[in-house]
Amino acid sequence: MIDYAKKILLGFLPIILCISCSNGHPTAQTDSDTEGFIKKLNPQHQFKVHGCAINYNGTDLYMNSTVEPWIKALGKNYRKVDSTDGANLTNLYIYDDIGVRLVERKNDKQIDSLRFRLERPEHDIKKETDAVIEEELKKPDTGQVRSIFKDAIDVDGVLVGAYPMHDEIRSKFHSKTRVSYNFTAVCNQNQKGEEFGIELSTSFNDPEVIDHMFFYNYLDSMTEEQKKELGRRTDENGREICGEYFDVKTMKIVPSYCTPEQLGEEKNKK
């Protein structure tokens, strides 16, 4: 009778052991802290988002301000580079020691974005090799940040950095695409700023690791006509280009060629 009971127990043992791997995922994998990542704020450069304010080491900053308060808070140890970001002419204030890049729009002198350079995952969806990145960083006027932003920032009580995506972040950020997550920072009562967006992109691998993070200003100072003028050009073969778009398959920005209708409208206006 005892031997029979042992056989019954051994028969159910594999089922009992497999309860922890239901849905094909061990329960330990649902918590990113168990995967070798220690989540903590950057001790020297603490960014904390509360409402529509970005607090840097005790100073509240706003995305709808000019660049001067940011430089006063972040310091004067930056490289200034002229650039074009989308349809806007910009100044880049690159803090290589911190690992961030502040983008200022030239035409209205407002902040366009604040970008953090994060640690690159082992399996990255981007096509650049480490050698290509290193060559770019050697250029004296490179628009890229030369150092990595360490650890994390605080977004409304959630630590966000180069960590695997997990439920705490997914509950706060909505998914824009399969590798992009967005959060809108809305002003609290009596805050003097404007709401702004935070975007995360990920490696699209397992684990899905956050590889890029930036704040961006919702306010766009350029009219649709100005954008069209900047996007209007011809390629090397003389084909008319009316703009550009992001191709998900190649993960690149590619030209959008003018349709006969668009060319006809331009001709009629002239």
Coordinates of C-alpha atoms in Angstrom, one line a residue:
M1 CA 0.0 0.0 0.0
I2 CA 2.9 2.3 0.8
D3 CA 4.6 1.6 -2.5
Y4 CA 1.4 2.3 -4.4
A5 CA 1.1 5.7 -2.6
K6 CA 4.7 6.5 -3.6
K7 CA 3.9 5.8 -7.2
I8 CA 0.9 8.1 -7.1
L9 CA 3.0 10.9 -5.6
L10 CA 5.8 10.5 -8.2
G11 CA 3.2 10.6 -10.9
F12 CA 1.9 14.0 -9.7
L13 CA 5.3 15.4 -8.9
P14 CA 6.1 16.7 -12.5
I15 CA 2.7 18.5 -12.5
I16 CA 3.3 20.1 -9.2
L17 CA 6.8 21.2 -10.3
C18 CA 5.5 22.7 -13.5
I19 CA 2.9 24.9 -11.8
S20 CA 5.6 27.6 -11.5
C21 CA 6.2 27.5 -15.3
S22 CA 2.6 28.1 -16.3
N23 CA 2.1 30.0 -19.6
G24 CA 5.7 29.1 -20.5
H25 CA 7.3 31.7 -18.2
P26 CA 8.8 30.9 -14.8
T27 CA 7.5 33.2 -12.1
A28 CA 11.0 34.6 -11.4
Q29 CA 11.1 36.2 -14.9
T30 CA 8.2 38.5 -14.2
D31 CA 10.3 40.6 -11.8
S32 CA 13.1 42.5 -13.5
D33 CA 15.0 42.9 -10.2
T34 CA 15.7 39.1 -10.3
E35 CA 17.5 39.4 -13.7
G36 CA 20.7 41.0 -12.5
F37 CA 19.5 44.6 -12.8
I38 CA 19.7 46.8 -9.7
K39 CA 17.3 49.7 -10.1
K40 CA 18.5 53.0 -8.5
L41 CA 18.6 56.7 -9.2
N42 CA 21.8 58.2 -10.6
P43 CA 23.4 59.5 -7.4
Q44 CA 25.2 62.5 -9.0
H45 CA 22.6 63.4 -11.6
Q46 CA 19.1 62.9 -10.2
F47 CA 16.2 63.5 -12.6
K48 CA 12.7 63.2 -11.1
V49 CA 9.6 63.9 -13.1
H50 CA 6.7 65.2 -11.0
G51 CA 3.7 66.6 -12.8
C52 CA 5.1 68.6 -15.8
A53 CA 8.3 69.6 -13.9
I54 CA 11.7 67.8 -14.3
N55 CA 13.5 68.2 -11.0
Y56 CA 17.3 68.0 -11.5
N57 CA 19.3 67.8 -8.2
G58 CA 16.7 69.9 -6.4
T59 CA 15.9 72.4 -9.2
D60 CA 12.5 72.3 -11.1
L61 CA 12.9 72.7 -14.9
Y62 CA 10.2 72.9 -17.6
M63 CA 10.2 71.8 -21.2
N64 CA 8.4 75.0 -22.3
S65 CA 11.2 77.2 -21.1
T66 CA 14.2 78.7 -22.8
V67 CA 17.6 76.9 -22.5
E68 CA 19.0 79.3 -19.9
P69 CA 17.5 77.7 -16.8
W70 CA 18.7 74.3 -18.0
I71 CA 22.2 75.5 -18.5
K72 CA 22.2 77.1 -15.1
A73 CA 21.1 73.8 -13.5
L74 CA 23.1 71.4 -15.6
G75 CA 26.2 73.5 -15.7
K76 CA 28.5 75.0 -18.4
N77 CA 30.4 71.8 -19.2
Y78 CA 28.8 71.2 -22.6
R79 CA 29.6 71.1 -26.3
K80 CA 27.3 73.2 -28.5
V81 CA 26.7 71.8 -32.0
D82 CA 24.5 73.1 -34.8
S83 CA 22.0 70.6 -36.1
T84 CA 18.6 69.9 -37.7
D85 CA 16.1 67.8 -35.8
G86 CA 13.2 66.8 -38.1
A87 CA 11.9 70.0 -39.6
N88 CA 13.5 72.3 -37.0
L89 CA 17.0 74.0 -37.0
T90 CA 18.4 73.3 -33.6
N91 CA 21.3 73.9 -31.2
L92 CA 22.6 70.8 -29.3
Y93 CA 23.9 71.2 -25.8
I94 CA 25.8 68.0 -25.2
Y95 CA 26.8 67.0 -21.7
D96 CA 29.3 64.2 -22.2
D97 CA 30.0 64.0 -18.5
I98 CA 26.3 63.4 -17.7
G99 CA 25.2 61.4 -20.7
V100 CA 22.5 63.7 -21.9
R101 CA 21.8 65.9 -24.9
L102 CA 19.6 69.1 -24.6
V103 CA 18.0 70.2 -27.9
E104 CA 17.0 73.9 -28.4
R105 CA 14.9 75.1 -31.4
K106 CA 16.6 78.1 -33.1
N107 CA 13.4 79.7 -34.4
D108 CA 11.6 80.1 -31.1
K109 CA 14.4 79.5 -28.6
Q110 CA 12.4 76.8 -26.8
I111 CA 13.5 73.3 -25.6
D112 CA 12.7 70.7 -28.1
S113 CA 13.9 67.6 -26.3
L114 CA 16.2 66.1 -23.6
R115 CA 17.8 62.8 -24.6
F116 CA 19.5 60.3 -22.4
R117 CA 22.2 58.0 -23.9
L118 CA 21.5 54.6 -22.2
E119 CA 23.6 51.4 -22.1
R120 CA 23.2 49.4 -25.3
P121 CA 21.7 45.9 -24.8
E122 CA 23.6 42.9 -25.9
H123 CA 21.1 42.2 -28.6
D124 CA 20.1 45.5 -30.2
I125 CA 17.6 46.1 -32.9
K126 CA 19.6 49.0 -34.3
K127 CA 22.0 48.2 -37.1
E128 CA 25.0 50.2 -36.1
T129 CA 28.0 48.2 -35.0
D130 CA 30.1 49.2 -32.0
A131 CA 32.9 50.1 -34.4
V132 CA 30.6 52.5 -36.3
I133 CA 29.5 54.1 -33.1
E134 CA 33.1 54.5 -31.8
E135 CA 34.1 56.2 -35.1
E136 CA 31.2 58.6 -34.8
L137 CA 32.1 59.5 -31.2
K138 CA 35.7 60.3 -32.2
K139 CA 34.5 63.2 -34.4
P140 CA 35.1 66.6 -32.6
D141 CA 31.7 68.0 -33.7
T142 CA 29.7 64.8 -33.3
G143 CA 26.1 65.3 -32.3
Q144 CA 26.1 62.2 -30.2
V145 CA 26.8 61.9 -26.5
R146 CA 30.1 60.3 -25.7
S147 CA 29.2 58.8 -22.3
I148 CA 26.4 56.6 -20.9
F149 CA 23.8 58.0 -18.5
K150 CA 24.1 55.7 -15.5
D151 CA 21.3 54.1 -13.5
A152 CA 17.8 55.6 -13.7
I153 CA 15.5 58.6 -13.6
D154 CA 12.3 58.8 -11.5
V155 CA 9.0 59.1 -13.6
D156 CA 6.1 59.7 -11.2
G157 CA 7.5 57.3 -8.7
V158 CA 8.7 54.7 -11.1
L159 CA 12.5 54.2 -11.8
V160 CA 13.2 54.0 -15.5
G161 CA 16.6 53.2 -17.1
A162 CA 18.3 50.6 -19.2
Y163 CA 16.3 47.7 -17.6
P164 CA 14.0 45.0 -19.0
M165 CA 10.4 46.2 -19.5
H166 CA 8.1 45.1 -16.8
D167 CA 4.5 45.5 -15.7
E168 CA 5.2 48.6 -13.5
I169 CA 6.3 50.6 -16.6
R170 CA 3.8 49.1 -19.0
S171 CA 1.0 50.2 -16.6
K172 CA 2.2 53.8 -16.8
F173 CA 3.5 54.0 -20.4
H174 CA 1.2 53.2 -23.3
S175 CA 2.6 51.2 -26.3
K176 CA 3.0 53.4 -29.4
T177 CA 4.6 50.6 -31.4
R178 CA 6.1 47.2 -30.5
V179 CA 9.4 48.9 -29.6
S180 CA 8.1 52.3 -28.4
Y181 CA 6.3 53.4 -25.2
N182 CA 5.0 56.8 -24.3
F183 CA 3.9 58.8 -21.2
T184 CA 2.4 62.2 -21.0
A185 CA 3.6 64.3 -18.0
V186 CA 0.6 66.5 -17.1
C187 CA 0.9 69.6 -14.9
N188 CA -0.1 69.5 -11.2
Q189 CA -2.0 72.4 -9.8
N190 CA 0.0 75.7 -9.7
Q191 CA 2.8 74.4 -11.9
K192 CA 4.0 77.0 -14.4
G193 CA 5.0 74.6 -17.2
E194 CA 3.3 72.7 -20.1
E195 CA 2.6 69.0 -20.4
F196 CA 5.3 67.1 -22.3
G197 CA 6.0 63.6 -23.5
I198 CA 8.4 60.9 -22.5
E199 CA 9.3 58.2 -25.0
L200 CA 11.1 54.9 -24.4
S201 CA 12.3 52.6 -27.1
T202 CA 13.4 49.0 -26.5
S203 CA 15.6 46.3 -28.0
F204 CA 12.6 44.1 -29.0
N205 CA 14.5 41.1 -27.7
D206 CA 14.1 38.7 -24.8
P207 CA 14.4 40.3 -22.4
E208 CA 13.0 43.4 -24.0
V209 CA 15.5 46.0 -22.6
I210 CA 15.0 49.8 -22.7
D211 CA 17.7 51.2 -24.9
H212 CA 16.7 54.9 -25.4
M213 CA 14.8 57.5 -23.4
F214 CA 13.9 61.1 -24.0
F215 CA 11.6 64.0 -23.1
Y216 CA 10.0 65.9 -25.9
N217 CA 8.0 69.1 -26.2
Y218 CA 4.5 68.8 -27.7
L219 CA 4.7 72.4 -28.9
D220 CA 5.7 72.6 -32.5
S221 CA 6.7 76.1 -33.7
M222 CA 6.7 75.4 -37.4
T223 CA 3.6 75.6 -39.7
E224 CA 2.7 72.8 -42.0
E225 CA 3.7 75.0 -45.0
Q226 CA 7.2 75.5 -43.5
K227 CA 7.6 71.8 -43.0
K228 CA 6.6 71.1 -46.5
E229 CA 9.1 73.6 -47.8
L230 CA 11.9 72.0 -45.8
G231 CA 10.9 68.5 -47.0
R232 CA 10.6 69.5 -50.6
R233 CA 13.6 68.5 -52.7
T234 CA 14.8 66.3 -55.6
D235 CA 16.9 63.1 -55.2
E236 CA 20.1 62.3 -57.2
N237 CA 18.0 61.0 -60.1
G238 CA 15.9 64.1 -60.3
R239 CA 12.7 62.6 -58.7
E240 CA 10.6 65.0 -56.7
I241 CA 10.5 64.4 -52.9
C242 CA 7.7 66.0 -50.8
G243 CA 8.7 64.7 -47.4
E244 CA 9.8 61.7 -45.5
Y245 CA 8.5 58.9 -43.2
F246 CA 9.8 56.2 -40.8
D247 CA 10.0 52.8 -42.4
V248 CA 9.4 50.2 -39.7
K249 CA 10.8 47.3 -41.8
T250 CA 14.2 49.0 -42.3
M251 CA 14.1 51.1 -39.2
K252 CA 15.1 54.1 -41.2
I253 CA 13.7 57.5 -42.3
V254 CA 13.1 57.3 -46.1
P255 CA 11.9 59.8 -48.6
S256 CA 8.2 60.2 -49.6
Y257 CA 8.0 60.9 -53.3
C258 CA 5.5 63.4 -54.6
T259 CA 2.3 62.1 -56.1
P260 CA 1.0 63.5 -59.4
E261 CA -1.8 65.2 -57.4
Q262 CA 0.7 67.0 -55.1
L263 CA 2.8 68.2 -58.1
G264 CA -0.4 69.4 -59.8
E265 CA -1.4 71.4 -56.7
E266 CA 2.1 73.0 -56.6
K267 CA 1.8 74.0 -60.2
N268 CA -1.6 75.5 -59.8
K269 CA -0.4 77.6 -56.8
K270 CA 2.4 79.0 -58.9

